CSV table of C-alpha atoms and ligand atoms in Angstrom, one decimal:
chain,number,residue,atom,x,y,z
A,741,UNK,CA,90.5,10.5,140.9
A,742,UNK,CA,88.5,13.2,139.1
A,743,UNK,CA,90.1,16.2,137.6
A,744,UNK,CA,87.6,19.0,136.9
A,745,UNK,CA,88.6,21.7,134.4
A,746,UNK,CA,86.9,24.9,133.4
A,747,UNK,CA,86.3,25.7,129.8
A,748,UNK,CA,84.0,27.6,127.5
A,749,UNK,CA,81.3,25.6,125.8
A,750,UNK,CA,81.9,26.2,122.0
A,751,UNK,CA,78.2,26.6,121.2
A,752,UNK,CA,76.6,28.5,124.0
A,753,UNK,CA,79.5,30.7,125.3
A,754,UNK,CA,79.0,29.8,128.9
A,755,UNK,CA,81.4,28.4,131.4
A,756,UNK,CA,81.1,24.6,131.8
A,757,UNK,CA,83.1,21.9,133.5
A,758,UNK,CA,84.8,19.4,131.2
A,759,UNK,CA,86.1,16.4,132.9
A,760,UNK,CA,88.7,13.9,132.0
A,761,UNK,CA,88.4,10.9,134.3
A,762,UNK,CA,91.7,9.5,135.5
A,763,UNK,CA,91.3,5.9,136.5
A,764,UNK,CA,93.3,2.7,137.2
A,765,UNK,CA,90.3,0.5,136.4
A,766,UNK,CA,90.2,-1.3,133.1
A,767,UNK,CA,86.5,-2.0,133.7
A,768,UNK,CA,85.7,1.7,134.0
A,769,UNK,CA,87.8,2.6,131.0
A,770,UNK,CA,86.3,-0.1,128.8
A,771,UNK,CA,82.8,0.9,129.8
A,772,UNK,CA,83.6,4.4,128.5
A,773,UNK,CA,84.7,3.0,125.2
A,774,UNK,CA,81.6,0.9,124.8
A,775,UNK,CA,79.5,4.1,125.5
A,776,UNK,CA,81.3,5.9,122.6
A,777,UNK,CA,83.9,7.8,124.7
A,778,UNK,CA,87.6,8.5,124.1
A,779,UNK,CA,90.0,6.7,126.5
A,780,UNK,CA,93.8,7.1,126.5
A,781,UNK,CA,95.5,3.8,127.6
A,782,UNK,CA,99.1,2.5,128.0
A,783,UNK,CA,100.7,0.1,125.6
A,784,UNK,CA,104.3,-1.3,125.5
A,785,UNK,CA,105.2,1.4,122.9
A,786,UNK,CA,103.5,4.7,123.7
A,787,UNK,CA,100.1,5.7,125.1
A,788,UNK,CA,97.2,5.4,122.6
A,789,UNK,CA,94.0,7.4,122.3
A,790,UNK,CA,91.2,4.8,121.8
A,791,UNK,CA,87.7,4.8,120.5
A,792,UNK,CA,85.3,2.1,119.3
A,793,UNK,CA,86.2,1.5,115.7
A,794,UNK,CA,82.5,0.9,114.9
A,795,UNK,CA,81.4,4.3,116.3
A,796,UNK,CA,81.9,7.0,113.7
A,797,UNK,CA,81.1,9.9,116.1
A,798,UNK,CA,83.8,8.6,118.4
A,799,UNK,CA,86.3,8.3,115.5
A,800,UNK,CA,85.6,11.9,114.5
A,801,UNK,CA,86.2,13.0,118.1
A,802,UNK,CA,89.7,11.4,118.0
A,803,UNK,CA,90.7,13.6,115.1
A,804,UNK,CA,89.2,16.7,116.8
A,805,UNK,CA,90.9,16.0,120.2
A,806,UNK,CA,94.3,15.4,118.6
A,807,UNK,CA,93.9,18.1,115.9
A,808,UNK,CA,95.0,15.2,113.6
A,809,UNK,CA,94.9,15.8,109.9
A,810,UNK,CA,92.0,13.7,108.5
A,811,UNK,CA,94.2,12.1,105.8
A,812,UNK,CA,96.2,10.2,108.5
A,813,UNK,CA,94.8,6.7,109.1
A,814,UNK,CA,94.4,5.1,112.6
A,815,UNK,CA,95.8,1.8,113.8
A,816,UNK,CA,93.1,-0.7,115.0
A,817,UNK,CA,94.0,-2.4,118.3
A,818,UNK,CA,92.8,-6.0,119.1
A,819,UNK,CA,93.0,-8.4,122.0
A,820,UNK,CA,92.3,-11.6,120.1
A,821,UNK,CA,93.6,-12.8,116.8
A,822,UNK,CA,90.1,-13.8,115.7
A,823,UNK,CA,89.2,-10.0,115.5
A,824,UNK,CA,91.4,-9.8,112.4
A,825,UNK,CA,88.6,-11.5,110.5
A,826,UNK,CA,86.2,-8.6,111.2
A,827,UNK,CA,88.7,-6.0,110.1
A,828,UNK,CA,90.5,-7.6,107.1
A,829,UNK,CA,89.0,-8.5,103.8
A,830,UNK,CA,91.9,-10.7,103.0
A,831,UNK,CA,95.3,-11.6,104.4
A,832,UNK,CA,98.3,-12.4,102.4
A,833,UNK,CA,100.6,-15.4,103.4
A,834,UNK,CA,103.3,-12.9,104.4
A,835,UNK,CA,100.9,-11.0,106.7
A,836,UNK,CA,99.9,-14.3,108.3
A,837,UNK,CA,103.5,-15.3,109.0
A,838,UNK,CA,104.3,-11.9,110.5
A,839,UNK,CA,101.2,-12.0,112.7
A,840,UNK,CA,102.0,-15.5,113.9
A,841,UNK,CA,105.6,-14.4,114.7
A,842,UNK,CA,105.1,-11.0,116.3
A,843,UNK,CA,101.5,-10.7,117.7
A,844,UNK,CA,101.0,-9.7,120.4
A,845,UNK,CA,103.8,-7.1,120.3
A,846,UNK,CA,105.0,-3.8,118.8
A,847,UNK,CA,104.1,-4.5,115.2
A,848,UNK,CA,101.3,-3.1,113.1
A,849,UNK,CA,100.4,-5.1,110.0
A,850,UNK,CA,98.6,-3.3,107.1
A,851,UNK,CA,96.2,-5.5,105.1
A,852,UNK,CA,93.1,-5.0,102.8
A,853,UNK,CA,90.3,-3.7,104.9
A,854,UNK,CA,86.8,-5.2,105.2
A,855,UNK,CA,83.7,-3.1,104.5
A,856,UNK,CA,82.9,-3.0,108.3
A,857,UNK,CA,85.9,-0.7,108.9
A,858,UNK,CA,84.8,3.0,108.4
A,859,UNK,CA,86.7,5.1,105.9
A,860,UNK,CA,87.1,7.6,108.7
A,861,UNK,CA,89.4,5.2,110.5
A,862,UNK,CA,91.5,4.4,107.4
A,863,UNK,CA,91.4,8.0,106.0
A,864,UNK,CA,89.7,6.7,102.9
A,865,UNK,CA,92.4,4.0,102.2
A,866,UNK,CA,91.3,0.5,101.2
A,867,UNK,CA,93.7,-0.9,103.8
A,868,UNK,CA,93.8,-1.1,107.6
A,869,UNK,CA,96.6,-1.2,110.1
A,870,UNK,CA,96.1,-3.8,112.8
A,871,UNK,CA,98.0,-4.2,116.1
A,872,UNK,CA,97.7,-6.4,119.1
A,873,UNK,CA,99.6,-4.9,122.1
A,874,UNK,CA,101.5,-7.2,124.4
A,875,UNK,CA,101.3,-4.9,127.5
A,876,UNK,CA,99.2,-6.6,130.2
A,877,UNK,CA,97.0,-3.6,131.0
A,878,UNK,CA,96.4,-2.8,127.3
A,879,UNK,CA,95.4,-6.4,126.7
A,880,UNK,CA,93.0,-6.5,129.7
A,881,UNK,CA,91.5,-3.2,128.7
A,882,UNK,CA,91.0,-4.2,125.0
A,883,UNK,CA,89.5,-7.5,126.0
A,884,UNK,CA,86.9,-5.7,128.1
A,885,UNK,CA,86.1,-3.2,125.4
A,886,UNK,CA,84.7,-6.2,123.4
A,887,UNK,CA,85.2,-4.2,120.1
A,888,UNK,CA,88.3,-3.4,118.1
A,889,UNK,CA,89.7,0.0,119.3
A,890,UNK,CA,91.1,2.6,116.9
A,891,UNK,CA,94.0,4.4,118.5
A,892,UNK,CA,96.6,6.8,117.4
A,893,UNK,CA,99.2,8.0,119.8
A,894,UNK,CA,97.6,10.1,122.6
A,895,UNK,CA,99.4,13.3,121.9
A,896,UNK,CA,98.3,16.5,120.1
A,897,UNK,CA,99.4,16.0,116.5
A,898,UNK,CA,103.0,16.9,115.8
A,899,UNK,CA,104.1,16.8,119.5
A,900,UNK,CA,106.2,13.9,120.9
A,901,UNK,CA,104.2,10.7,121.5
A,902,UNK,CA,103.3,10.3,125.2
A,903,UNK,CA,105.2,7.7,127.2
A,904,UNK,CA,103.6,8.6,130.6
A,905,UNK,CA,99.9,9.2,131.6
A,906,UNK,CA,101.0,12.7,132.8
A,907,UNK,CA,102.2,13.5,129.2
A,908,UNK,CA,98.7,12.5,128.0
A,909,UNK,CA,97.1,14.8,130.5
A,910,UNK,CA,99.4,17.6,129.5
A,911,UNK,CA,98.1,17.4,125.9
A,912,UNK,CA,94.6,16.2,126.1
A,913,UNK,CA,93.0,16.9,129.5
A,914,UNK,CA,89.5,18.3,129.0
A,915,UNK,CA,89.4,17.0,125.4
A,916,UNK,CA,89.0,13.3,126.1
A,917,UNK,CA,86.8,11.3,128.5
A,918,UNK,CA,89.3,9.2,130.3
A,919,UNK,CA,92.9,8.4,130.9
A,920,UNK,CA,93.6,4.8,132.0
A,921,UNK,CA,96.6,5.4,134.3
A,922,UNK,CA,99.5,3.0,134.0
A,923,UNK,CA,103.3,2.8,134.2
A,924,UNK,CA,105.6,4.6,131.8
A,925,UNK,CA,105.8,2.7,128.6
A,926,UNK,CA,108.6,0.1,128.1
A,927,UNK,CA,109.8,0.8,124.6
A,928,UNK,CA,109.1,4.5,124.2
A,929,UNK,CA,108.9,4.5,120.3
A,930,UNK,CA,105.8,3.7,118.3
A,931,UNK,CA,105.3,0.2,116.7
A,932,UNK,CA,107.0,-0.9,113.5
A,933,UNK,CA,104.4,-0.6,110.6
A,934,UNK,CA,104.7,-3.1,107.7
A,935,UNK,CA,102.4,-2.9,104.7
A,936,UNK,CA,101.5,-6.4,103.6
A,937,UNK,CA,98.5,-5.4,101.5
A,938,UNK,CA,100.4,-5.9,98.2
A,939,UNK,CA,102.8,-8.7,96.9
A,940,UNK,CA,105.9,-7.3,98.5
A,941,UNK,CA,105.8,-6.3,102.2
A,942,UNK,CA,107.2,-2.9,102.9
A,943,UNK,CA,108.3,-1.3,106.2
A,944,UNK,CA,106.4,2.1,106.4
A,945,UNK,CA,107.6,3.0,109.9
A,946,UNK,CA,110.6,1.7,111.8
A,947,UNK,CA,110.3,0.4,115.4
A,948,UNK,CA,111.7,-2.0,117.9
A,949,UNK,CA,110.9,-4.9,115.6
A,950,UNK,CA,113.7,-4.4,113.1
A,951,UNK,CA,113.8,-5.2,109.4
A,952,UNK,CA,116.3,-8.0,110.2
A,953,UNK,CA,113.7,-9.6,112.6
A,954,UNK,CA,111.0,-9.3,110.0
A,955,UNK,CA,113.2,-10.7,107.3
A,956,UNK,CA,114.0,-13.8,109.5
A,957,UNK,CA,110.3,-14.6,109.0
A,958,UNK,CA,109.6,-13.1,105.6
A,959,UNK,CA,112.8,-12.7,103.6
A,960,UNK,CA,111.2,-10.4,101.0
A,961,UNK,CA,110.4,-7.5,103.4
A,962,UNK,CA,111.9,-4.3,102.1
A,963,UNK,CA,112.4,-0.8,103.3
A,964,UNK,CA,110.3,2.0,101.9
A,965,UNK,CA,111.9,4.1,99.2
A,966,UNK,CA,111.8,7.9,99.7
A,967,UNK,CA,109.8,8.4,96.5
A,968,UNK,CA,107.0,6.1,97.7
A,969,UNK,CA,106.8,7.5,101.2
A,970,UNK,CA,104.3,10.2,100.5
A,971,UNK,CA,101.6,8.0,99.0
A,972,UNK,CA,102.2,4.7,100.9
A,973,UNK,CA,102.8,6.1,104.4
A,974,UNK,CA,100.4,9.0,105.0
A,975,UNK,CA,101.7,9.5,108.6
A,976,UNK,CA,105.1,10.6,107.4
A,977,UNK,CA,103.9,13.6,105.4
A,978,UNK,CA,103.0,15.4,108.6
A,979,UNK,CA,105.3,17.1,111.1
A,980,UNK,CA,106.3,14.7,113.8
A,981,UNK,CA,107.8,14.2,117.2
A,982,UNK,CA,108.9,17.8,117.5
A,983,UNK,CA,109.5,19.7,120.7
A,984,UNK,CA,109.4,23.5,120.6
A,985,UNK,CA,113.2,23.6,120.7
A,986,UNK,CA,115.4,23.3,117.7
A,987,UNK,CA,116.8,19.7,117.6
A,988,UNK,CA,120.3,19.2,116.4
A,989,UNK,CA,121.9,15.7,115.9
A,990,UNK,CA,125.6,15.5,116.9
A,991,UNK,CA,128.1,12.7,117.0
A,992,UNK,CA,129.9,13.9,120.1
A,993,UNK,CA,128.7,16.0,123.0
A,994,UNK,CA,129.3,19.8,122.4
A,995,UNK,CA,130.4,22.2,125.1
A,996,UNK,CA,127.4,22.7,127.5
A,997,UNK,CA,125.2,25.8,127.4
A,998,UNK,CA,122.7,26.8,130.0
A,999,UNK,CA,119.9,27.5,127.4
A,1000,UNK,CA,120.5,24.2,125.7
A,1001,UNK,CA,120.0,20.5,126.5
A,1002,UNK,CA,121.8,17.3,125.7
A,1003,UNK,CA,120.6,13.6,125.5
A,1004,UNK,CA,122.9,10.7,124.5
A,1005,UNK,CA,124.9,7.8,125.8
A,1006,UNK,CA,128.1,9.6,126.7
A,1007,UNK,CA,128.6,10.8,130.3
A,1008,UNK,CA,127.0,14.2,130.6
A,1009,UNK,CA,129.2,17.3,131.2
A,1010,UNK,CA,128.2,20.0,133.7
A,1011,UNK,CA,126.6,23.2,132.5
A,1012,UNK,CA,123.6,22.1,130.4
A,1013,UNK,CA,120.2,23.6,131.0
A,1014,UNK,CA,119.0,19.9,131.1
A,1015,UNK,CA,120.8,16.7,130.2
A,1016,UNK,CA,120.4,12.9,130.3
A,1017,UNK,CA,123.0,10.2,129.8
A,1018,UNK,CA,121.4,6.9,129.0
A,1019,UNK,CA,123.0,3.5,129.8
A,1020,UNK,CA,122.2,2.1,126.4
A,1021,UNK,CA,120.2,2.7,123.2
A,1022,UNK,CA,117.1,1.0,124.7
A,1023,UNK,CA,117.0,3.5,127.5
A,1024,UNK,CA,117.6,6.4,125.1
A,1025,UNK,CA,114.6,5.3,123.0
A,1026,UNK,CA,112.5,4.9,126.1
A,1027,UNK,CA,113.4,8.4,127.4
A,1028,UNK,CA,113.7,10.6,124.4
A,1029,UNK,CA,110.1,11.7,124.0
A,1030,UNK,CA,109.7,12.5,127.7
A,1031,UNK,CA,113.1,14.3,127.5
A,1032,UNK,CA,111.7,16.5,124.6
A,1033,UNK,CA,108.6,17.3,126.7
A,1034,UNK,CA,110.7,18.2,129.7
A,1035,UNK,CA,112.8,20.6,127.6
A,1036,UNK,CA,109.6,22.3,126.5
A,1037,UNK,CA,108.5,22.7,130.1
A,1038,UNK,CA,111.9,24.4,130.8
A,1039,UNK,CA,111.7,26.6,127.7
A,1040,UNK,CA,115.0,25.1,126.4
A,1041,UNK,CA,115.9,26.7,123.0
A,1042,UNK,CA,118.1,23.9,121.5
A,1043,UNK,CA,118.4,20.2,122.1
A,1044,UNK,CA,121.5,18.3,121.1
A,1045,UNK,CA,120.8,14.6,120.5
A,1046,UNK,CA,123.8,12.3,120.2
A,1047,UNK,CA,123.5,9.9,117.2
A,1048,UNK,CA,123.6,6.2,117.7
A,1049,UNK,CA,124.4,3.1,115.5
A,1050,UNK,CA,121.7,1.3,113.5
A,1051,UNK,CA,121.7,-1.9,115.4
A,1052,UNK,CA,118.5,-3.0,117.2
A,1053,UNK,CA,116.2,-0.1,118.0
A,1054,UNK,CA,119.0,2.3,117.0
A,1055,UNK,CA,117.5,2.7,113.4
A,1056,UNK,CA,114.1,3.6,114.8
A,1057,UNK,CA,115.5,6.0,117.3
A,1058,UNK,CA,117.6,7.8,114.5
A,1059,UNK,CA,114.4,8.0,112.4
A,1060,UNK,CA,112.6,9.8,115.1
A,1061,UNK,CA,115.6,12.1,115.8
A,1062,UNK,CA,115.9,13.0,112.1
A,1063,UNK,CA,112.2,13.8,111.9
A,1064,UNK,CA,112.3,15.9,115.1
A,1065,UNK,CA,115.3,17.8,113.6
A,1066,UNK,CA,113.4,18.6,110.4
A,1067,UNK,CA,112.0,22.1,110.4
B,1303,TXA,O1,102.8,1.9,118.8
B,1303,TXA,C1,101.9,2.4,118.1
B,1303,TXA,O2,101.7,2.1,116.9
B,1303,TXA,C2,101.0,3.4,118.8
B,1303,TXA,C3,100.2,2.7,119.9
B,1303,TXA,C4,99.2,3.6,120.5
B,1303,TXA,O3,99.7,1.5,119.4
B,1303,TXA,N1,100.1,4.0,117.8
B,1303,TXA,C5,100.5,5.0,116.9
B,1303,TXA,O4,99.5,5.5,116.1
B,1303,TXA,O5,101.7,5.3,116.9
B,1303,TXA,P1,99.7,6.8,115.2
B,1303,TXA,O6,98.4,7.1,114.7
B,1303,TXA,O7,100.4,7.8,116.0
B,1303,TXA,O8,100.6,6.2,114.0
B,1303,TXA,C6,100.0,5.4,113.1
B,1303,TXA,C7,100.9,5.2,111.9
B,1303,TXA,C8,100.8,6.5,111.0
B,1303,TXA,O9,102.1,6.7,110.5
B,1303,TXA,C9,99.8,6.1,109.9
B,1303,TXA,O10,100.0,6.8,108.7
B,1303,TXA,C10,100.2,4.6,109.8
B,1303,TXA,O11,100.4,4.1,111.1
B,1303,TXA,N2,99.0,3.8,109.3
B,1303,TXA,C11,97.9,3.4,109.9
B,1303,TXA,N3,97.0,2.8,109.1
B,1303,TXA,C12,97.7,2.8,107.9
B,1303,TXA,C13,97.3,2.2,106.6
B,1303,TXA,N4,96.2,1.6,106.3
B,1303,TXA,N5,98.2,2.4,105.6
B,1303,TXA,C14,99.4,3.0,105.8
B,1303,TXA,N6,99.8,3.5,107.0
B,1303,TXA,C15,98.9,3.4,108.0
B,1304,MG,MG1,101.4,9.5,116.4
């Protein structure tokens, strides 16, 4: 399926067609990566916007397409453990243990980068975040790319991460070369990021692999302290996950209003402009970003999000809700 779109060429001021190919073919999508194009693809967490990590022009285009601040490094996606040797200069014992335990899966491990990895991808840091998705389509696509693929989430910076291919199209159609169409993502929140580049492993971003799960493998893993967040976790200094609406975290469901929305795990009351009752925390995590986007489509002014406990993915969900609620 091809989706033509009109736009003005930035240089010559004339009307041109910009096309984003939408395909189900991993072969076609991988070919576009190998030719230096940008491809959005599904993973088990959220959709990513991929480019060949060895192609600096393609890396630059990722930042342009997403309007991403250049000081926010990209995660490099692999399909085979041996690719870590190309990307990392050295690997600590703790990194090795976490990779053995959790790859492929929703974990990004930050290690010292090799010289082959461009400073554009790592935003000038001497470390690189590496992740090996477990989702079948992602694995097949990455294998066919035959190169590690740098991929941030496939949203315009600051917007909720995309959990469907339609959400990617909403943000990036006409700005990227291809969308590899797949199912909605299973987890719905981005990977856990753990920095293993120094002696003591630190969780930089919470995700569905919890700190307890990491500690079962490497007991010394610790949470990031607020004071170090700014310099160790560049991604957190930028506005995140935010819908247009004001997000308010509540413990119990307020009285419904037609200009407001509610998402949570209690049974929804009648009268909301939009509402979703989730069966459990996993479903809440899977649905929350798409719920935010739907609220924007409906011009909802306020979104009430019910808080959840910290067990399992609850901690990561609360982290995203708090960031969305920050103004
Ligand atoms: O689940 C995910 O991780 C998704 C899918 C597509 O894999 N990707 C994703 O990428 O969420 P992005 O760019 O939206 O978030 C990457 C996060 C940012 O917070 C960034 O600062 C951090 O990872 N990061 C990447 N490389 C890093 C590094 N070398 N040191 C510290 N943080 C790093
Ligand atoms: Mg992102």
